[in-house]
Coordinates of C-alpha atoms and ligand atoms in Angstrom, one line a residue:
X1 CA -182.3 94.6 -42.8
X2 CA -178.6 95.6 -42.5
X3 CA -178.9 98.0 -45.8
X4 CA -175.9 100.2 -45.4
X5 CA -174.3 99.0 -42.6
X6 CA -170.8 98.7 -42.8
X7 CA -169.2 95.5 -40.9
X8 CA -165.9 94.9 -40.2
X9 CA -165.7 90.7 -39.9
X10 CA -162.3 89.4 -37.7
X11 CA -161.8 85.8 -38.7
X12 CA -158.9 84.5 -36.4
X13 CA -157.2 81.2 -36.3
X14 CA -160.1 78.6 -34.9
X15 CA -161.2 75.6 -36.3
X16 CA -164.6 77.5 -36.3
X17 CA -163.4 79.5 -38.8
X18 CA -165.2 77.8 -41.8
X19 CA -168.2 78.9 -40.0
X20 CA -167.7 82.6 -40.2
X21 CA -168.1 81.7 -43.8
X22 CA -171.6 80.8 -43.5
X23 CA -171.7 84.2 -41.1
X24 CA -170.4 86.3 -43.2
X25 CA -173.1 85.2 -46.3
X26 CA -176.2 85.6 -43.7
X27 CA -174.5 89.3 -43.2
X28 CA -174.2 90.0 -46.9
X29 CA -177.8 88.3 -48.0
X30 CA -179.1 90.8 -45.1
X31 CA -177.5 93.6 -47.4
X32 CA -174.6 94.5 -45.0
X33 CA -170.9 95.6 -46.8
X34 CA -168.6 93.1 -45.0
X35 CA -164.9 93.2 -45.1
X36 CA -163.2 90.6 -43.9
X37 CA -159.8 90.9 -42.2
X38 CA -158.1 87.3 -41.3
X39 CA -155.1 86.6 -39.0
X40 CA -152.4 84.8 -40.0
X41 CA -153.5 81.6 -38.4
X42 CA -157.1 81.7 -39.8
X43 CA -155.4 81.2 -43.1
X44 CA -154.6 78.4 -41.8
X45 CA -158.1 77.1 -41.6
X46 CA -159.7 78.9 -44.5
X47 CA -158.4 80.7 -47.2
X48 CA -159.1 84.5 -48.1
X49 CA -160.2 83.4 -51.5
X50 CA -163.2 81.8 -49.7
X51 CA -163.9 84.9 -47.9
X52 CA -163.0 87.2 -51.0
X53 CA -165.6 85.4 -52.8
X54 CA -168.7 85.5 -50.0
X55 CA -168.4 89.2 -49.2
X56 CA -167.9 90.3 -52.4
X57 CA -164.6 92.5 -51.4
X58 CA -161.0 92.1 -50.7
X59 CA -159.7 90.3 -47.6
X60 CA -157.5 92.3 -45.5
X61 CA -154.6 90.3 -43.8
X62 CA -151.4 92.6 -43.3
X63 CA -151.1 95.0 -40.9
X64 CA -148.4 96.7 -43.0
X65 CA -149.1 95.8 -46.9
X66 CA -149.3 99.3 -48.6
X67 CA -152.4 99.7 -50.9
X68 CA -154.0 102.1 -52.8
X69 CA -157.8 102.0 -51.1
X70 CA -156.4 102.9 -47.2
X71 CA -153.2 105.0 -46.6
X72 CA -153.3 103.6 -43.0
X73 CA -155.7 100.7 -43.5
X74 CA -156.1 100.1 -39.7
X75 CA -157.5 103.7 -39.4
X76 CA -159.3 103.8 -42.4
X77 CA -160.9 100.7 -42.0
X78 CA -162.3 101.2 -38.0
X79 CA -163.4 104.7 -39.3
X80 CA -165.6 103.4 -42.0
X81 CA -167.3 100.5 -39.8
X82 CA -171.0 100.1 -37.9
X83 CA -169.8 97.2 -36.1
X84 CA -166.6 94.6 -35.9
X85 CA -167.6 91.2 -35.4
X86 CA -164.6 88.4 -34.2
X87 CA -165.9 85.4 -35.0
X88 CA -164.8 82.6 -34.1
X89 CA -162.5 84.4 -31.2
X90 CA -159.6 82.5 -29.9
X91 CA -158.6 82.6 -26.4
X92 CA -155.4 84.2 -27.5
X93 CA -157.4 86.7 -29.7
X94 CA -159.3 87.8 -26.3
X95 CA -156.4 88.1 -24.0
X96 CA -154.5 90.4 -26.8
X97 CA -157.6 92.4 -27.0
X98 CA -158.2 92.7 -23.0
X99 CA -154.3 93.2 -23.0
X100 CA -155.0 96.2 -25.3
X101 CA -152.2 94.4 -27.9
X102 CA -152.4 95.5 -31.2
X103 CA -149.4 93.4 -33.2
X104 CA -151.4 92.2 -36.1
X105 CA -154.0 94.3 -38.3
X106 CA -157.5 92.7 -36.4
X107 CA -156.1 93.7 -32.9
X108 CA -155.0 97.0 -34.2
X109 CA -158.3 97.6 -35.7
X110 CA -160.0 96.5 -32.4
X111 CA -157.9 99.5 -30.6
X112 CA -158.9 102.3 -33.1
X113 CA -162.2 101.2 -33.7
X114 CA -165.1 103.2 -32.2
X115 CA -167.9 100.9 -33.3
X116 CA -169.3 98.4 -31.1
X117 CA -167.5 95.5 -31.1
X118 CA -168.9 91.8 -30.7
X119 CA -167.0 88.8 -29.7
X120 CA -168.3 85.2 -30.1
X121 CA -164.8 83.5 -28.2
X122 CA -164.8 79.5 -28.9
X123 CA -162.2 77.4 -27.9
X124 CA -162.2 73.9 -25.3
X125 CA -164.2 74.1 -22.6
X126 CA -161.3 73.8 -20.1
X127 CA -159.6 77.0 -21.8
X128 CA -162.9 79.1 -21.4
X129 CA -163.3 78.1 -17.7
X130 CA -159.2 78.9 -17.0
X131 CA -159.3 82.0 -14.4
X132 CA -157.5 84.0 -17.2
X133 CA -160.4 83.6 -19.8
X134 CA -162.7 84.4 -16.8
X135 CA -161.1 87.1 -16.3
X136 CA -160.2 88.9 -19.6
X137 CA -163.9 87.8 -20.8
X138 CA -165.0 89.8 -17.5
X139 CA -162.7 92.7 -18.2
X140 CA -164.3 93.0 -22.0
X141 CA -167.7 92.8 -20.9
X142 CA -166.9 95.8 -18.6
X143 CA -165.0 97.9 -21.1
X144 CA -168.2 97.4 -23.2
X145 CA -167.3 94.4 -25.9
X146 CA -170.2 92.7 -26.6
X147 CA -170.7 88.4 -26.3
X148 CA -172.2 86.0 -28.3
X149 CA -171.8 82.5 -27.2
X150 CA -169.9 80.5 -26.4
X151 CA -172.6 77.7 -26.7
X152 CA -172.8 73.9 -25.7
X153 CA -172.1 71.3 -28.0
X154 CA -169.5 68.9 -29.7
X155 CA -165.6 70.3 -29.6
X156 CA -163.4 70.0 -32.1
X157 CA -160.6 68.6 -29.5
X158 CA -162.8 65.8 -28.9
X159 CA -165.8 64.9 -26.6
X160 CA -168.9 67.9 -25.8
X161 CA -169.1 70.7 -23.0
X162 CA -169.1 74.6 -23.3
X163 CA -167.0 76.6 -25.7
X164 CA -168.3 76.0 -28.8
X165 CA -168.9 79.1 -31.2
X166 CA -172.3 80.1 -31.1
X167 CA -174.1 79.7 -34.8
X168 CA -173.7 81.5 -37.8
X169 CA -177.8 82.0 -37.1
X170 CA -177.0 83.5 -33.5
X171 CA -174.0 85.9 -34.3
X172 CA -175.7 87.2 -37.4
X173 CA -178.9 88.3 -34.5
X174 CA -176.5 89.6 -31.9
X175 CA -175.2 91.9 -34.3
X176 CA -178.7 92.8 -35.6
X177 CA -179.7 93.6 -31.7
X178 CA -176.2 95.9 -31.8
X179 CA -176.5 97.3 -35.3
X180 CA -180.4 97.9 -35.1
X181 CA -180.6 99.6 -31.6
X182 CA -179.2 103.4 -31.9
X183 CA -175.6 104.0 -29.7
X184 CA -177.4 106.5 -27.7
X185 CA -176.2 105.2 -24.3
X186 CA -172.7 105.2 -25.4
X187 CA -170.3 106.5 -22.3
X188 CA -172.6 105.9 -19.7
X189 CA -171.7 103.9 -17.0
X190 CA -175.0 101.5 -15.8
X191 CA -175.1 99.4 -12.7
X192 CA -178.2 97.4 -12.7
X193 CA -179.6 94.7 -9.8
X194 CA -181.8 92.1 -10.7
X195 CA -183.3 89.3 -8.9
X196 CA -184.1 87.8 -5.3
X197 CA -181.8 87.8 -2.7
X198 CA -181.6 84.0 -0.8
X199 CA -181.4 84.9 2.8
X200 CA -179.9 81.6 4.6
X201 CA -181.2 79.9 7.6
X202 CA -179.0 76.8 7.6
X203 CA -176.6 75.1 5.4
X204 CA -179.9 74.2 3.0
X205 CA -182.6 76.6 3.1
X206 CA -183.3 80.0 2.7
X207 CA -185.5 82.5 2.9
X208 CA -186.2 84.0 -0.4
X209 CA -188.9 85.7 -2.8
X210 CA -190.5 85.0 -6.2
X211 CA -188.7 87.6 -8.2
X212 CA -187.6 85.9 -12.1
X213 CA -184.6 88.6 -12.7
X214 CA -186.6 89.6 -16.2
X215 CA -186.9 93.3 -15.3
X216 CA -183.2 93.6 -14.3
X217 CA -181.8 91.6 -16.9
X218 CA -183.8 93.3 -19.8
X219 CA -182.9 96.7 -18.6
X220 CA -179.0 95.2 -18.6
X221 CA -179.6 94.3 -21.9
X222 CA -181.0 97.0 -23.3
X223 CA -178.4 99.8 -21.7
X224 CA -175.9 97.5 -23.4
X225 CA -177.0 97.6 -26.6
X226 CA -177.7 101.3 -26.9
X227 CA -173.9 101.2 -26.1
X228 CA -173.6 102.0 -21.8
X229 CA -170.9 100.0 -20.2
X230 CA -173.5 97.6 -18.2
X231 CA -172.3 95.9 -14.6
X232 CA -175.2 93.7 -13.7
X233 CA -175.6 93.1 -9.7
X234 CA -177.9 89.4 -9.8
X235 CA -178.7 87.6 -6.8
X236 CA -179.9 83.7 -8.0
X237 CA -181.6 83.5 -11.0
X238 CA -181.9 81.2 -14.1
X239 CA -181.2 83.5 -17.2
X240 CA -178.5 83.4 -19.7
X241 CA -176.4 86.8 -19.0
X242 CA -177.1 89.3 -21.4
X243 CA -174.4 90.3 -24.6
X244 CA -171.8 92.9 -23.1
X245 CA -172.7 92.7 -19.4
X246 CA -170.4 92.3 -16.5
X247 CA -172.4 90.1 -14.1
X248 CA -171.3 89.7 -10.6
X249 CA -173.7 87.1 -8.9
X250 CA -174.4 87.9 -5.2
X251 CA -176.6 85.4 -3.2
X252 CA -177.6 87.9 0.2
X253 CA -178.4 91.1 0.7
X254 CA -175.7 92.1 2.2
X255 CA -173.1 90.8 -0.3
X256 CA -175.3 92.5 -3.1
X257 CA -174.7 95.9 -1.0
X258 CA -170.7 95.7 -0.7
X259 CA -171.1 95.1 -5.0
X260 CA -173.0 97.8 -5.6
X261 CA -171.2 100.1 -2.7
X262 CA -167.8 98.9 -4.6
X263 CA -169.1 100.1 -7.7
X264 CA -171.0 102.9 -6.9
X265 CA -168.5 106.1 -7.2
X266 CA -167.8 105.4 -11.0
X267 CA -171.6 104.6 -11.7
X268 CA -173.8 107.1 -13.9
X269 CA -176.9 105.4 -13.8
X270 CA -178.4 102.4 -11.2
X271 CA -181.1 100.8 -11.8
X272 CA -181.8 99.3 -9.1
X273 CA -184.7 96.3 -10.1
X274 CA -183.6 93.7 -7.7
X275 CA -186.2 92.5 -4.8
X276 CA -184.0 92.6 -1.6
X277 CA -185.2 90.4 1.0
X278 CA -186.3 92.9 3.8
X279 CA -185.4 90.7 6.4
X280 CA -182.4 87.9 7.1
X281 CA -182.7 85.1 10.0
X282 CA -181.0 86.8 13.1
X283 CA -179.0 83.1 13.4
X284 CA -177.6 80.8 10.1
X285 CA -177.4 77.8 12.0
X286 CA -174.1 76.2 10.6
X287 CA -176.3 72.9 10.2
X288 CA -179.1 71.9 9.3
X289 CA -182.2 72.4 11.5
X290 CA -184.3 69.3 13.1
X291 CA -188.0 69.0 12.5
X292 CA -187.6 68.2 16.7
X293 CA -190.5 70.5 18.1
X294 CA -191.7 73.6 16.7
X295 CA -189.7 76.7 15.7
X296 CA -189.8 80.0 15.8
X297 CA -187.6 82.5 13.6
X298 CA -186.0 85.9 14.6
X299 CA -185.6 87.8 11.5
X300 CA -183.4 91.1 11.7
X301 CA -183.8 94.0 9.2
X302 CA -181.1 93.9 5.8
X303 CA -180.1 97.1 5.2
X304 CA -181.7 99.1 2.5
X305 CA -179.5 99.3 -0.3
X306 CA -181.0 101.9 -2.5
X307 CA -181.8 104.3 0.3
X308 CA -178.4 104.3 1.6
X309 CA -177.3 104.8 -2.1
X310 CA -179.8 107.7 -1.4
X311 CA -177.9 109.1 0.7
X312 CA -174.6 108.7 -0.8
X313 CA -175.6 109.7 -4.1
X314 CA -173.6 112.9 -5.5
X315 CA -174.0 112.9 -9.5
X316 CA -175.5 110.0 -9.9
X317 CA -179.2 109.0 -11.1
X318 CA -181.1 106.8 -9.0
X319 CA -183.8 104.3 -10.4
X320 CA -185.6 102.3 -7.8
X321 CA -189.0 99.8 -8.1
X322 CA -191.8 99.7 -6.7
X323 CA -194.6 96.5 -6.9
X324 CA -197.2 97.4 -4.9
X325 CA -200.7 95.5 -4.6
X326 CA -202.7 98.6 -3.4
X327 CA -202.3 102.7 -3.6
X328 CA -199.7 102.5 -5.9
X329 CA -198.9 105.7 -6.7
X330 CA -199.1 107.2 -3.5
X331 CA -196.0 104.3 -2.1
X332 CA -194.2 104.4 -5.0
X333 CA -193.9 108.4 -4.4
X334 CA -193.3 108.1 -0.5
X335 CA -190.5 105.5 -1.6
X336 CA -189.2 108.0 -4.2
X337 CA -188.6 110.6 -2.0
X338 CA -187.9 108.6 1.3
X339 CA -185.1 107.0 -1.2
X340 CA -183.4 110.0 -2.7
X341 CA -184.3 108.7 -6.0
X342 CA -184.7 110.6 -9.5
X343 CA -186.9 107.9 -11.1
X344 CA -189.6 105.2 -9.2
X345 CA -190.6 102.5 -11.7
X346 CA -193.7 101.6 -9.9
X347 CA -196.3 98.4 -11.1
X348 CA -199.7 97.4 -9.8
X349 CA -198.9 93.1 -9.0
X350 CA -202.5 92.4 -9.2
X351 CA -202.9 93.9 -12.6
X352 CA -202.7 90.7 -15.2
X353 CA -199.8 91.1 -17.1
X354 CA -197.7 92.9 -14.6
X355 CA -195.4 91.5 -11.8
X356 CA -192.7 88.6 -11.3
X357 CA -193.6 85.5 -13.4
X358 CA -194.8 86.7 -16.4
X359 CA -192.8 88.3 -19.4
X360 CA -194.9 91.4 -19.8
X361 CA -195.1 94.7 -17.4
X362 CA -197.9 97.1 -16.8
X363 CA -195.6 100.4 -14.9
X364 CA -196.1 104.0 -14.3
X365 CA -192.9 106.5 -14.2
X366 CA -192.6 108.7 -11.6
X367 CA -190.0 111.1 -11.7
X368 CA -188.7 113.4 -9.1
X369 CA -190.5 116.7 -10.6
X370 CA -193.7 115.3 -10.5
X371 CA -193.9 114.4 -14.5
X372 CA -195.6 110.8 -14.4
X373 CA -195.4 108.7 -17.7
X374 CA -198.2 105.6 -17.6
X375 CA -197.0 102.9 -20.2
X376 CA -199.3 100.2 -21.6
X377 CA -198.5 96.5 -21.3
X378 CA -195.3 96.1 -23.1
X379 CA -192.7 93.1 -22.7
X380 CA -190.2 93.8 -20.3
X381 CA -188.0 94.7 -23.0
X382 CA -189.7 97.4 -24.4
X383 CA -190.7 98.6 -21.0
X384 CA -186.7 98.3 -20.7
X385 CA -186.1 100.5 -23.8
X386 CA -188.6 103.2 -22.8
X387 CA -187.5 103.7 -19.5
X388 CA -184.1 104.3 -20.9
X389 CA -185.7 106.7 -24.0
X390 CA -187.3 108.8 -21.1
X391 CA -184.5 109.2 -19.0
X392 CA -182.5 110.1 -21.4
X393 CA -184.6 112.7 -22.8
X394 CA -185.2 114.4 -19.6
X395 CA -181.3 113.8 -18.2
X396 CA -178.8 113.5 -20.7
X397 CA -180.3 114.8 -24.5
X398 CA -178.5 118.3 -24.1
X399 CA -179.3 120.6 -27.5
X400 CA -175.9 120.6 -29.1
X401 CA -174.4 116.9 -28.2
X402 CA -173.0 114.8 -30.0
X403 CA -175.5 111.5 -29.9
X404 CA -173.8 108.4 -31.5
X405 CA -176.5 106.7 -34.3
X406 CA -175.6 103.4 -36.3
Ligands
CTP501 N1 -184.5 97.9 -2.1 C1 -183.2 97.8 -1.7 N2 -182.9 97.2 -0.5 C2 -183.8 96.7 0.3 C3 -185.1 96.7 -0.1 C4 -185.5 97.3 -1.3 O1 -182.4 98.3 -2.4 N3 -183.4 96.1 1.4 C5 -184.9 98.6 -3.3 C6 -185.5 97.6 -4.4 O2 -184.4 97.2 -5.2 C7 -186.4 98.5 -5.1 C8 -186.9 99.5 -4.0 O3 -186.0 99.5 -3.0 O4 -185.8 99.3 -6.1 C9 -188.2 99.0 -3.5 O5 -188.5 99.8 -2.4 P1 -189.0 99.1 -1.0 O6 -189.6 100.2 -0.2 O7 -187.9 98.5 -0.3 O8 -190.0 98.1 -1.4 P2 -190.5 97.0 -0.6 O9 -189.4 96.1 0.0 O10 -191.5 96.3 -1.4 O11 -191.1 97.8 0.6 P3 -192.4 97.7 1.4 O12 -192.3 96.3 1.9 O13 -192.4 98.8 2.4 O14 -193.4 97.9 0.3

């Protein structure tokens, strides 16, 4: 499965560092080169004759030990590599990294390394939740670093909660959804929205719609692993956040506008799958409403998000949705050109197999010159990946550039 891929594996000082032995076998049985490179303080926990002995190579540990294989080992090794995995990541490991530090041969690698690189942080749960792990984990998954884990489970300081290292099993399938996927997304800034909007009529209801996320999150995940920087806009939703993503949850409409305006200048790409709530209640009572007598709602009209990025648009390529339950084509068009948009992903909601609920998607692409693509019933993954293969064949695969393949 990983036949000639070349892995770089950054063990650093973690009590879950006798696991990244068991990671770095499943990597090798998979037929993957590993080489290993160890902080100081993972020798702490294991020793590099352990690792020596499971990847088959020497262990690199010092950022300035001459040898004979690498005149400059940090370079030589981040040239030669498909992907670097940190596992486990320490706290300390991922502030250095979001820092941009380089004082010891792992970070420096991290710097000069133009692979992919995948992170699966563990630590206590009360160090992963501190606002500066928030926020350097926030930071990475912007610049592009990709996340697996942490997961739930028994800590090594005692008692259970989140910051655990995800398994050996889990890493090993992050880095096949990295290594397996070609790069070809690489430098291309993606802002996706997913999900409902919740539209609030007192302190605890709201007016809302049926929408899971799937679409939005699969197309987050997918733009991430063909290597685009991925900000993911997503209203209220119950799915993990994809590897590598930025998520900024938004609960209205109108907060999910001032993300997306915020973000919109430095954007290539928006895809923009979330289903906005069309309308808001004109009043949010500040408490809860009475079942005294019957009642009668004024809803006002929420902006339109995608149609004023419409008008705002200047390089940028606009993707918008369109689930329809009659004419299709003809509204998705109106709503591609009323929009502004280069792309309308449009689905049929009464076709089975297509719509909210369901993990599959029945859509027809509509591009701005016309050209319409019809796909068959794919999971929302695929359809994910083949929006993304035909936008970038029609927008970005320019004879003569350099396209990135692992
Ligand atoms: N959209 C948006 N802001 C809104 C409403 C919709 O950005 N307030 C976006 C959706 O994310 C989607 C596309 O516009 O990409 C859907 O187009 P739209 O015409 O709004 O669809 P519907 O709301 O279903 O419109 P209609 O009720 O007219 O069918």
């Amino acid at each position: 499965m990983f036949n000639g891929k070349r892995l770089i594996l950054g063990v650093t000082g973690g009590i879950a560092a006798y696991k990244a032995v068991e990671l770095c076998r499943l990597l090798v049985k998979a037929g993957a080169g590993v080489r290993v490179v160890m902080t100081a303080a993972a020798g702490r926990f294991v020793t590099p004759l352990t690792f020596q002995t499971t990847s088959g190579n020497r262990v690199y540990q010092d950022l300035f030990a001459a040898n004979e294989e690498y005149s400059v080992a940090h370079v030589g090794l981040a040239q030669e590599t498909d992907l670097l995995v940190i596992a486990p990541a320490t706290a300390n490991c991922l502030g250095k990294i979001a820092a941009g530090i380089a004082d010891d041969l792992l970070t420096t690698l991290v710097l000069a390394a133009r692979s992919p690189v995948l992170l699966a942080p563990a630590m206590n749960e009360a160090m992963w939740d501190s606002a500066q792990v928030r926020a350097n984990v926030a930071r990475l998954a912007g610049l592009g670093f990709f996340f697996a884990g942490p997961a739930d489970g028994e800590l090594a300081c005692g008692g259970a909660g989140h910051g655990r290292m995800a398994s050996p099993e889990e890493i090993f399938a992050a880095a096949g959804d990295i290594l397996l996927q070609p790069q070809k997304w690489r430098g291309k800034r993606v802002l996706v929205t997913a999900g409902p909007t919740r539209e609030a009529l007192d302190p605890v209801r709201f007016l809302t719609n049926r929408s899971s996320g799937r679409m939005g999150y699969a197309l987050a995940r997918a733009a991430s692993e063909q290597g685009a920087a991925v900000t993911l806009v997503s209203g209220p939703v119950s799915l993990p956040p994809p590897a590598g993503v930025e998520v900024i949850r938004v609960t209205a409409a109108q907060e999910m506008l001032e993300a997306v305006l915020q973000r919109f200048h430095e954007t290539d790409v928006v895809f923009k799958a979330a289903a906005v709530a069309d309308f808001r209640p004109a009043v949010e009572s500040g408490q809860k409403i009475k079942k005294s007598g019957e009642l009668t709602l004024t809803l006002l009209k929420n902006p339109d998000i995608l149609a004023e990025l419409g008008r705002r648009k200047k390089q940028q390529l606009l993707v918008g949705f369109a689930a329809e339950t009659e004419n299709v084509g003809m509204y998705a068009r109106g709503k591609l050109s009323a929009k502004n948009l280069d792309l309308i992903v449009a689905n049929d909601l009464t076709q089975e197999g297509a719509g909210f609920d369901v993990d599959t998607n029945i859509v027809q692409l509509i591009f701005r010159d016309g050209t319409i693509k019809s796909l068959p019933i794919l999971s929302k993954l695929e359809v994910a990946r083949a929006i993304l293969g035909e936008l970038r064949q029609k927008y970005f695969d320019v004879p003569g550039e350099i396209v990135y393949e692992t």
